[in-house]
């Protein structure tokens, strides 16, 4: 019995060592194989920028990242099919190539992190100019869910539909925002009517609508920017004038901290501390929830980043004059 047990243990140990060796070497072997036969995105982009086989490297970059481009389209535009999706993929390719020519890895950022912005910009531009598809930003999706939940609760409590004033008070939005929300919902409900209605496929219902219907507003882009700008301005209004000006100088005008410090005649550290103080004040205010509604679905504030802003509590008590 002892020999039999010892033999089983020996066999089990050999199998365990074999599995360990296999799972230890497999990742290394995969990396070696990938390094031998496949270039990274950054290496392909570097060759494109150096003029080495530009056409071939652009094709390699496309084949390597076409799944990422499709993911960006579904994330920022929504699920679409047929010719629309094919056209969006072409626009995504243009955005990918534009990113390849302007990318710089001096800061150590990954290419795809940088490329998503160019792809999104190209897709939004095409969506706004050339399609009739209704694009619904995440902040509108959130409002739609809140509106549906409020209407259901209101009907159960009062056995009637809420009027406009009651909806405005419940959702904390303006009358113009409510009109845009209802218009977008109406556009989504009639999405099936966007199909071609003639046999030869040369006309759709949207083609027959009058030009004063402002179909472009259904895309949501311009309204999204106006709403976001309005919320940002309201959030900045709770800051002192100099802090608000610094935030606009950095994030609206695209200046770095050194240029902003030169403009305001102070140190770069003073600019950094004042902006952090302003962000922390906004994060503690009612504007945080409103601004977060504009973020993508599933977004949440990183607790580590919030704790970093919390370090500005002492600076907040010191007063603005001590920062400059």
GROMACS .gro file of C-alpha atoms in nm:
model
  324
    1UNK     CA    1   0.000   0.000   0.000
    2UNK     CA    2   0.286   0.233   0.076
    3UNK     CA    3   0.446   0.171  -0.263
    4UNK     CA    4   0.116   0.227  -0.438
    5UNK     CA    5   0.058   0.555  -0.255
    6UNK     CA    6   0.413   0.667  -0.318
    7UNK     CA    7   0.376   0.591  -0.690
    8UNK     CA    8   0.058   0.795  -0.713
    9UNK     CA    9   0.222   1.088  -0.540
   10UNK     CA   10   0.521   1.066  -0.775
   11UNK     CA   11   0.294   1.060  -1.081
   12UNK     CA   12   0.091   1.351  -0.946
   13UNK     CA   13   0.409   1.553  -0.883
   14UNK     CA   14   0.537   1.486  -1.235
   15UNK     CA   15   0.206   1.597  -1.388
   16UNK     CA   16   0.209   1.910  -1.170
   17UNK     CA   17   0.564   1.996  -1.275
   18UNK     CA   18   0.473   1.943  -1.640
   19UNK     CA   19   0.173   2.175  -1.613
   20UNK     CA   20   0.381   2.437  -1.433
   21UNK     CA   21   0.653   2.426  -1.699
   22UNK     CA   22   0.396   2.445  -1.978
   23UNK     CA   23   0.208   2.741  -1.831
   24UNK     CA   24   0.532   2.917  -1.736
   25UNK     CA   25   0.690   2.895  -2.079
   26UNK     CA   26   0.378   2.943  -2.289
   27UNK     CA   27   0.346   3.323  -2.232
   28UNK     CA   28   0.719   3.367  -2.298
   29UNK     CA   29   0.695   3.158  -2.615
   30UNK     CA   30   0.395   3.361  -2.734
   31UNK     CA   31   0.584   3.684  -2.675
   32UNK     CA   32   0.887   3.551  -2.867
   33UNK     CA   33   0.665   3.442  -3.154
   34UNK     CA   34   0.488   3.776  -3.164
   35UNK     CA   35   0.815   3.966  -3.145
   36UNK     CA   36   0.962   3.761  -3.429
   37UNK     CA   37   0.674   3.796  -3.674
   38UNK     CA   38   0.459   4.096  -3.572
   39UNK     CA   39   0.539   4.459  -3.509
   40UNK     CA   40   0.367   4.666  -3.244
   41UNK     CA   41   0.143   4.957  -3.335
   42UNK     CA   42   0.409   5.203  -3.226
   43UNK     CA   43   0.671   5.038  -3.451
   44UNK     CA   44   0.437   5.042  -3.751
   45UNK     CA   45   0.354   5.408  -3.690
   46UNK     CA   46   0.722   5.494  -3.663
   47UNK     CA   47   0.787   5.338  -4.004
   48UNK     CA   48   0.493   5.526  -4.155
   49UNK     CA   49   0.627   5.854  -4.022
   50UNK     CA   50   0.974   5.772  -4.162
   51UNK     CA   51   0.827   5.702  -4.506
   52UNK     CA   52   0.910   5.330  -4.507
   53UNK     CA   53   0.658   5.137  -4.722
   54UNK     CA   54   0.380   5.376  -4.622
   55UNK     CA   55   0.104   5.197  -4.812
   56UNK     CA   56   0.201   4.854  -4.683
   57UNK     CA   57   0.239   4.971  -4.324
   58UNK     CA   58  -0.094   5.152  -4.335
   59UNK     CA   59  -0.254   4.826  -4.446
   60UNK     CA   60  -0.078   4.639  -4.161
   61UNK     CA   61  -0.197   4.900  -3.913
   62UNK     CA   62  -0.552   4.869  -4.044
   63UNK     CA   63  -0.561   4.489  -4.036
   64UNK     CA   64  -0.416   4.490  -3.686
   65UNK     CA   65  -0.666   4.741  -3.546
   66UNK     CA   66  -0.985   4.710  -3.751
   67UNK     CA   67  -1.152   4.539  -3.455
   68UNK     CA   68  -1.062   4.838  -3.238
   69UNK     CA   69  -1.208   5.075  -3.499
   70UNK     CA   70  -1.532   4.874  -3.504
   71UNK     CA   71  -1.544   4.891  -3.124
   72UNK     CA   72  -1.501   5.271  -3.135
   73UNK     CA   73  -1.787   5.302  -3.384
   74UNK     CA   74  -2.022   5.096  -3.168
   75UNK     CA   75  -1.915   5.287  -2.858
   76UNK     CA   76  -1.955   5.640  -2.992
   77UNK     CA   77  -2.227   5.599  -3.257
   78UNK     CA   78  -2.421   5.288  -3.166
   79UNK     CA   79  -2.501   4.962  -3.339
   80UNK     CA   80  -2.551   5.007  -3.712
   81UNK     CA   81  -2.553   4.766  -4.001
   82UNK     CA   82  -2.524   4.745  -4.377
   83UNK     CA   83  -2.384   5.033  -4.577
   84UNK     CA   84  -2.378   5.272  -4.280
   85UNK     CA   85  -2.134   5.053  -4.088
   86UNK     CA   86  -1.915   5.007  -4.397
   87UNK     CA   87  -1.899   5.385  -4.444
   88UNK     CA   88  -1.819   5.437  -4.077
   89UNK     CA   89  -1.536   5.184  -4.104
   90UNK     CA   90  -1.391   5.381  -4.395
   91UNK     CA   91  -1.407   5.699  -4.190
   92UNK     CA   92  -1.246   5.512  -3.902
   93UNK     CA   93  -0.960   5.411  -4.133
   94UNK     CA   94  -0.909   5.777  -4.226
   95UNK     CA   95  -0.901   5.870  -3.857
   96UNK     CA   96  -0.654   5.589  -3.787
   97UNK     CA   97  -0.419   5.708  -4.062
   98UNK     CA   98  -0.445   6.069  -3.944
   99UNK     CA   99  -0.351   5.956  -3.595
  100UNK     CA  100  -0.054   5.760  -3.733
  101UNK     CA  101   0.091   6.072  -3.896
  102UNK     CA  102   0.045   6.297  -3.592
  103UNK     CA  103   0.125   6.050  -3.311
  104UNK     CA  104   0.425   6.109  -3.086
  105UNK     CA  105   0.534   5.859  -2.821
  106UNK     CA  106   0.753   6.110  -2.641
  107UNK     CA  107   0.522   6.093  -2.338
  108UNK     CA  108   0.506   5.714  -2.343
  109UNK     CA  109   0.137   5.694  -2.436
  110UNK     CA  110   0.007   5.397  -2.634
  111UNK     CA  111  -0.094   5.460  -2.994
  112UNK     CA  112  -0.451   5.331  -2.954
  113UNK     CA  113  -0.509   5.567  -2.662
  114UNK     CA  114  -0.419   5.854  -2.892
  115UNK     CA  115  -0.592   5.711  -3.199
  116UNK     CA  116  -0.937   5.682  -3.038
  117UNK     CA  117  -0.976   6.061  -3.044
  118UNK     CA  118  -0.899   6.084  -3.418
  119UNK     CA  119  -1.130   5.792  -3.498
  120UNK     CA  120  -1.410   5.942  -3.291
  121UNK     CA  121  -1.366   6.282  -3.456
  122UNK     CA  122  -1.378   6.132  -3.807
  123UNK     CA  123  -1.684   5.922  -3.723
  124UNK     CA  124  -1.871   6.215  -3.565
  125UNK     CA  125  -1.790   6.436  -3.862
  126UNK     CA  126  -1.928   6.180  -4.105
  127UNK     CA  127  -2.229   6.109  -3.884
  128UNK     CA  128  -2.318   6.477  -3.864
  129UNK     CA  129  -2.280   6.553  -4.235
  130UNK     CA  130  -2.374   6.244  -4.431
  131UNK     CA  131  -2.617   6.018  -4.244
  132UNK     CA  132  -2.970   6.027  -4.110
  133UNK     CA  133  -2.897   5.788  -3.825
  134UNK     CA  134  -2.993   5.910  -3.479
  135UNK     CA  135  -2.691   5.924  -3.251
  136UNK     CA  136  -2.776   5.927  -2.882
  137UNK     CA  137  -2.502   6.047  -2.644
  138UNK     CA  138  -2.471   5.878  -2.307
  139UNK     CA  139  -2.603   6.179  -2.118
  140UNK     CA  140  -2.925   6.162  -2.322
  141UNK     CA  141  -2.956   5.789  -2.254
  142UNK     CA  142  -2.932   5.867  -1.882
  143UNK     CA  143  -3.203   6.132  -1.911
  144UNK     CA  144  -3.425   5.895  -2.106
  145UNK     CA  145  -3.400   5.636  -1.830
  146UNK     CA  146  -3.474   5.899  -1.565
  147UNK     CA  147  -3.768   6.031  -1.765
  148UNK     CA  148  -3.917   5.685  -1.814
  149UNK     CA  149  -3.876   5.600  -1.445
  150UNK     CA  150  -4.030   5.932  -1.336
  151UNK     CA  151  -4.330   5.895  -1.568
  152UNK     CA  152  -4.395   5.542  -1.447
  153UNK     CA  153  -4.379   5.643  -1.079
  154UNK     CA  154  -4.596   5.948  -1.145
  155UNK     CA  155  -4.864   5.745  -1.327
  156UNK     CA  156  -4.875   5.492  -1.045
  157UNK     CA  157  -4.909   5.768  -0.783
  158UNK     CA  158  -5.147   6.015  -0.956
  159UNK     CA  159  -5.304   5.807  -1.238
  160UNK     CA  160  -5.220   6.065  -1.504
  161UNK     CA  161  -4.929   6.183  -1.717
  162UNK     CA  162  -4.700   6.452  -1.568
  163UNK     CA  163  -4.699   6.792  -1.735
  164UNK     CA  164  -4.390   6.973  -1.861
  165UNK     CA  165  -4.330   7.174  -1.543
  166UNK     CA  166  -4.337   6.863  -1.326
  167UNK     CA  167  -4.089   6.689  -1.556
  168UNK     CA  168  -3.858   6.992  -1.555
  169UNK     CA  169  -3.856   7.002  -1.175
  170UNK     CA  170  -3.798   6.628  -1.146
  171UNK     CA  171  -3.514   6.605  -1.400
  172UNK     CA  172  -3.360   6.948  -1.322
  173UNK     CA  173  -3.333   7.044  -1.689
  174UNK     CA  174  -3.436   7.344  -1.896
  175UNK     CA  175  -3.741   7.360  -2.120
  176UNK     CA  176  -3.517   7.361  -2.426
  177UNK     CA  177  -3.343   7.046  -2.305
  178UNK     CA  178  -3.678   6.875  -2.254
  179UNK     CA  179  -3.785   6.964  -2.609
  180UNK     CA  180  -3.460   6.822  -2.745
  181UNK     CA  181  -3.504   6.508  -2.536
  182UNK     CA  182  -3.857   6.448  -2.661
  183UNK     CA  183  -3.749   6.518  -3.018
  184UNK     CA  184  -3.469   6.263  -2.990
  185UNK     CA  185  -3.706   6.001  -2.846
  186UNK     CA  186  -3.947   6.066  -3.133
  187UNK     CA  187  -3.662   6.021  -3.380
  188UNK     CA  188  -3.568   5.689  -3.219
  189UNK     CA  189  -3.928   5.567  -3.222
  190UNK     CA  190  -3.952   5.633  -3.597
  191UNK     CA  191  -3.613   5.480  -3.677
  192UNK     CA  192  -3.771   5.200  -3.881
  193UNK     CA  193  -3.922   5.463  -4.112
  194UNK     CA  194  -3.568   5.563  -4.208
  195UNK     CA  195  -3.551   5.261  -4.439
  196UNK     CA  196  -3.590   5.320  -4.811
  197UNK     CA  197  -3.959   5.332  -4.903
  198UNK     CA  198  -3.933   5.298  -5.280
  199UNK     CA  199  -3.846   4.988  -5.474
  200UNK     CA  200  -3.540   5.132  -5.645
  201UNK     CA  201  -3.396   5.253  -5.314
  202UNK     CA  202  -3.358   5.617  -5.414
  203UNK     CA  203  -3.573   5.788  -5.150
  204UNK     CA  204  -3.647   5.754  -4.781
  205UNK     CA  205  -3.895   5.918  -4.547
  206UNK     CA  206  -3.630   6.154  -4.413
  207UNK     CA  207  -3.549   6.263  -4.769
  208UNK     CA  208  -3.911   6.375  -4.809
  209UNK     CA  209  -3.924   6.584  -4.493
  210UNK     CA  210  -3.909   6.959  -4.532
  211UNK     CA  211  -3.576   7.131  -4.475
  212UNK     CA  212  -3.707   7.333  -4.180
  213UNK     CA  213  -3.743   7.018  -3.968
  214UNK     CA  214  -3.375   7.055  -3.864
  215UNK     CA  215  -3.297   6.684  -3.886
  216UNK     CA  216  -2.936   6.755  -3.794
  217UNK     CA  217  -3.043   6.836  -3.438
  218UNK     CA  218  -3.142   6.473  -3.391
  219UNK     CA  219  -2.777   6.375  -3.415
  220UNK     CA  220  -2.729   6.533  -3.074
  221UNK     CA  221  -2.376   6.658  -3.130
  222UNK     CA  222  -2.438   7.035  -3.131
  223UNK     CA  223  -2.696   7.014  -2.853
  224UNK     CA  224  -2.460   6.795  -2.652
  225UNK     CA  225  -2.187   7.056  -2.679
  226UNK     CA  226  -2.420   7.339  -2.582
  227UNK     CA  227  -2.553   7.148  -2.281
  228UNK     CA  228  -2.204   7.049  -2.168
  229UNK     CA  229  -2.073   7.403  -2.213
  230UNK     CA  230  -2.363   7.540  -2.009
  231UNK     CA  231  -2.299   7.294  -1.724
  232UNK     CA  232  -1.926   7.368  -1.729
  233UNK     CA  233  -1.989   7.741  -1.712
  234UNK     CA  234  -2.225   7.694  -1.417
  235UNK     CA  235  -1.963   7.479  -1.242
  236UNK     CA  236  -1.690   7.738  -1.303
  237UNK     CA  237  -1.914   8.012  -1.168
  238UNK     CA  238  -1.867   7.883  -0.812
  239UNK     CA  239  -1.489   7.941  -0.836
  240UNK     CA  240  -1.314   8.272  -0.784
  241UNK     CA  241  -1.245   8.472  -1.100
  242UNK     CA  242  -0.872   8.398  -1.123
  243UNK     CA  243  -0.916   8.021  -1.080
  244UNK     CA  244  -1.190   8.013  -1.344
  245UNK     CA  245  -0.969   8.209  -1.584
  246UNK     CA  246  -0.682   7.966  -1.529
  247UNK     CA  247  -0.905   7.666  -1.595
  248UNK     CA  248  -1.027   7.826  -1.919
  249UNK     CA  249  -0.671   7.912  -2.020
  250UNK     CA  250  -0.556   7.551  -1.976
  251UNK     CA  251  -0.859   7.343  -2.076
  252UNK     CA  252  -1.047   7.574  -2.314
  253UNK     CA  253  -0.754   7.736  -2.496
  254UNK     CA  254  -0.516   7.438  -2.474
  255UNK     CA  255  -0.227   7.620  -2.305
  256UNK     CA  256   0.014   7.429  -2.082
  257UNK     CA  257   0.085   7.521  -1.721
  258UNK     CA  258   0.408   7.703  -1.809
  259UNK     CA  259   0.232   7.931  -2.060
  260UNK     CA  260  -0.055   7.990  -1.817
  261UNK     CA  261   0.190   8.078  -1.538
  262UNK     CA  262   0.360   8.326  -1.770
  263UNK     CA  263   0.026   8.482  -1.861
  264UNK     CA  264  -0.080   8.528  -1.497
  265UNK     CA  265   0.268   8.618  -1.370
  266UNK     CA  266   0.302   8.335  -1.120
  267UNK     CA  267   0.477   8.000  -1.082
  268UNK     CA  268   0.372   7.677  -1.253
  269UNK     CA  269   0.316   7.521  -0.910
  270UNK     CA  270   0.075   7.801  -0.819
  271UNK     CA  271  -0.129   7.731  -1.134
  272UNK     CA  272  -0.137   7.359  -1.059
  273UNK     CA  273  -0.245   7.412  -0.698
  274UNK     CA  274  -0.513   7.666  -0.785
  275UNK     CA  275  -0.666   7.446  -1.058
  276UNK     CA  276  -0.663   7.142  -0.829
  277UNK     CA  277  -0.831   7.347  -0.562
  278UNK     CA  278  -1.099   7.451  -0.811
  279UNK     CA  279  -1.158   7.093  -0.924
  280UNK     CA  280  -1.191   6.976  -0.566
  281UNK     CA  281  -1.447   7.246  -0.496
  282UNK     CA  282  -1.651   7.140  -0.800
  283UNK     CA  283  -1.629   6.772  -0.701
  284UNK     CA  284  -1.782   6.857  -0.363
  285UNK     CA  285  -2.064   7.061  -0.518
  286UNK     CA  286  -2.395   6.975  -0.683
  287UNK     CA  287  -2.231   7.017  -1.023
  288UNK     CA  288  -2.040   6.691  -0.993
  289UNK     CA  289  -2.347   6.472  -1.053
  290UNK     CA  290  -2.461   6.687  -1.344
  291UNK     CA  291  -2.121   6.675  -1.513
  292UNK     CA  292  -2.088   6.301  -1.458
  293UNK     CA  293  -2.413   6.252  -1.650
  294UNK     CA  294  -2.224   6.363  -1.963
  295UNK     CA  295  -1.965   6.087  -1.923
  296UNK     CA  296  -1.981   5.747  -2.087
  297UNK     CA  297  -2.196   5.469  -1.941
  298UNK     CA  298  -2.017   5.287  -1.659
  299UNK     CA  299  -1.795   5.588  -1.577
  300UNK     CA  300  -1.696   5.639  -1.217
  301UNK     CA  301  -1.450   5.868  -1.044
  302UNK     CA  302  -1.120   5.703  -0.950
  303UNK     CA  303  -1.103   5.711  -0.566
  304UNK     CA  304  -0.726   5.761  -0.579
  305UNK     CA  305  -0.768   6.069  -0.793
  306UNK     CA  306  -1.038   6.202  -0.563
  307UNK     CA  307  -0.811   6.149  -0.262
  308UNK     CA  308  -0.546   6.350  -0.446
  309UNK     CA  309  -0.786   6.641  -0.480
  310UNK     CA  310  -0.878   6.598  -0.114
  311UNK     CA  311  -0.525   6.706  -0.027
  312UNK     CA  312  -0.631   7.054  -0.140
  313UNK     CA  313  -0.859   7.088   0.166
  314UNK     CA  314  -0.585   7.272   0.354
  315UNK     CA  315  -0.518   7.499   0.058
  316UNK     CA  316  -0.889   7.576   0.039
  317UNK     CA  317  -0.875   7.699   0.398
  318UNK     CA  318  -0.558   7.904   0.334
  319UNK     CA  319  -0.728   8.135   0.089
  320UNK     CA  320  -0.666   8.212  -0.276
  321UNK     CA  321  -0.424   8.495  -0.208
  322UNK     CA  322  -0.163   8.255  -0.068
  323UNK     CA  323  -0.139   8.064  -0.395
  324UNK     CA  324   0.001   8.356  -0.597
   0.00000   0.00000   0.00000
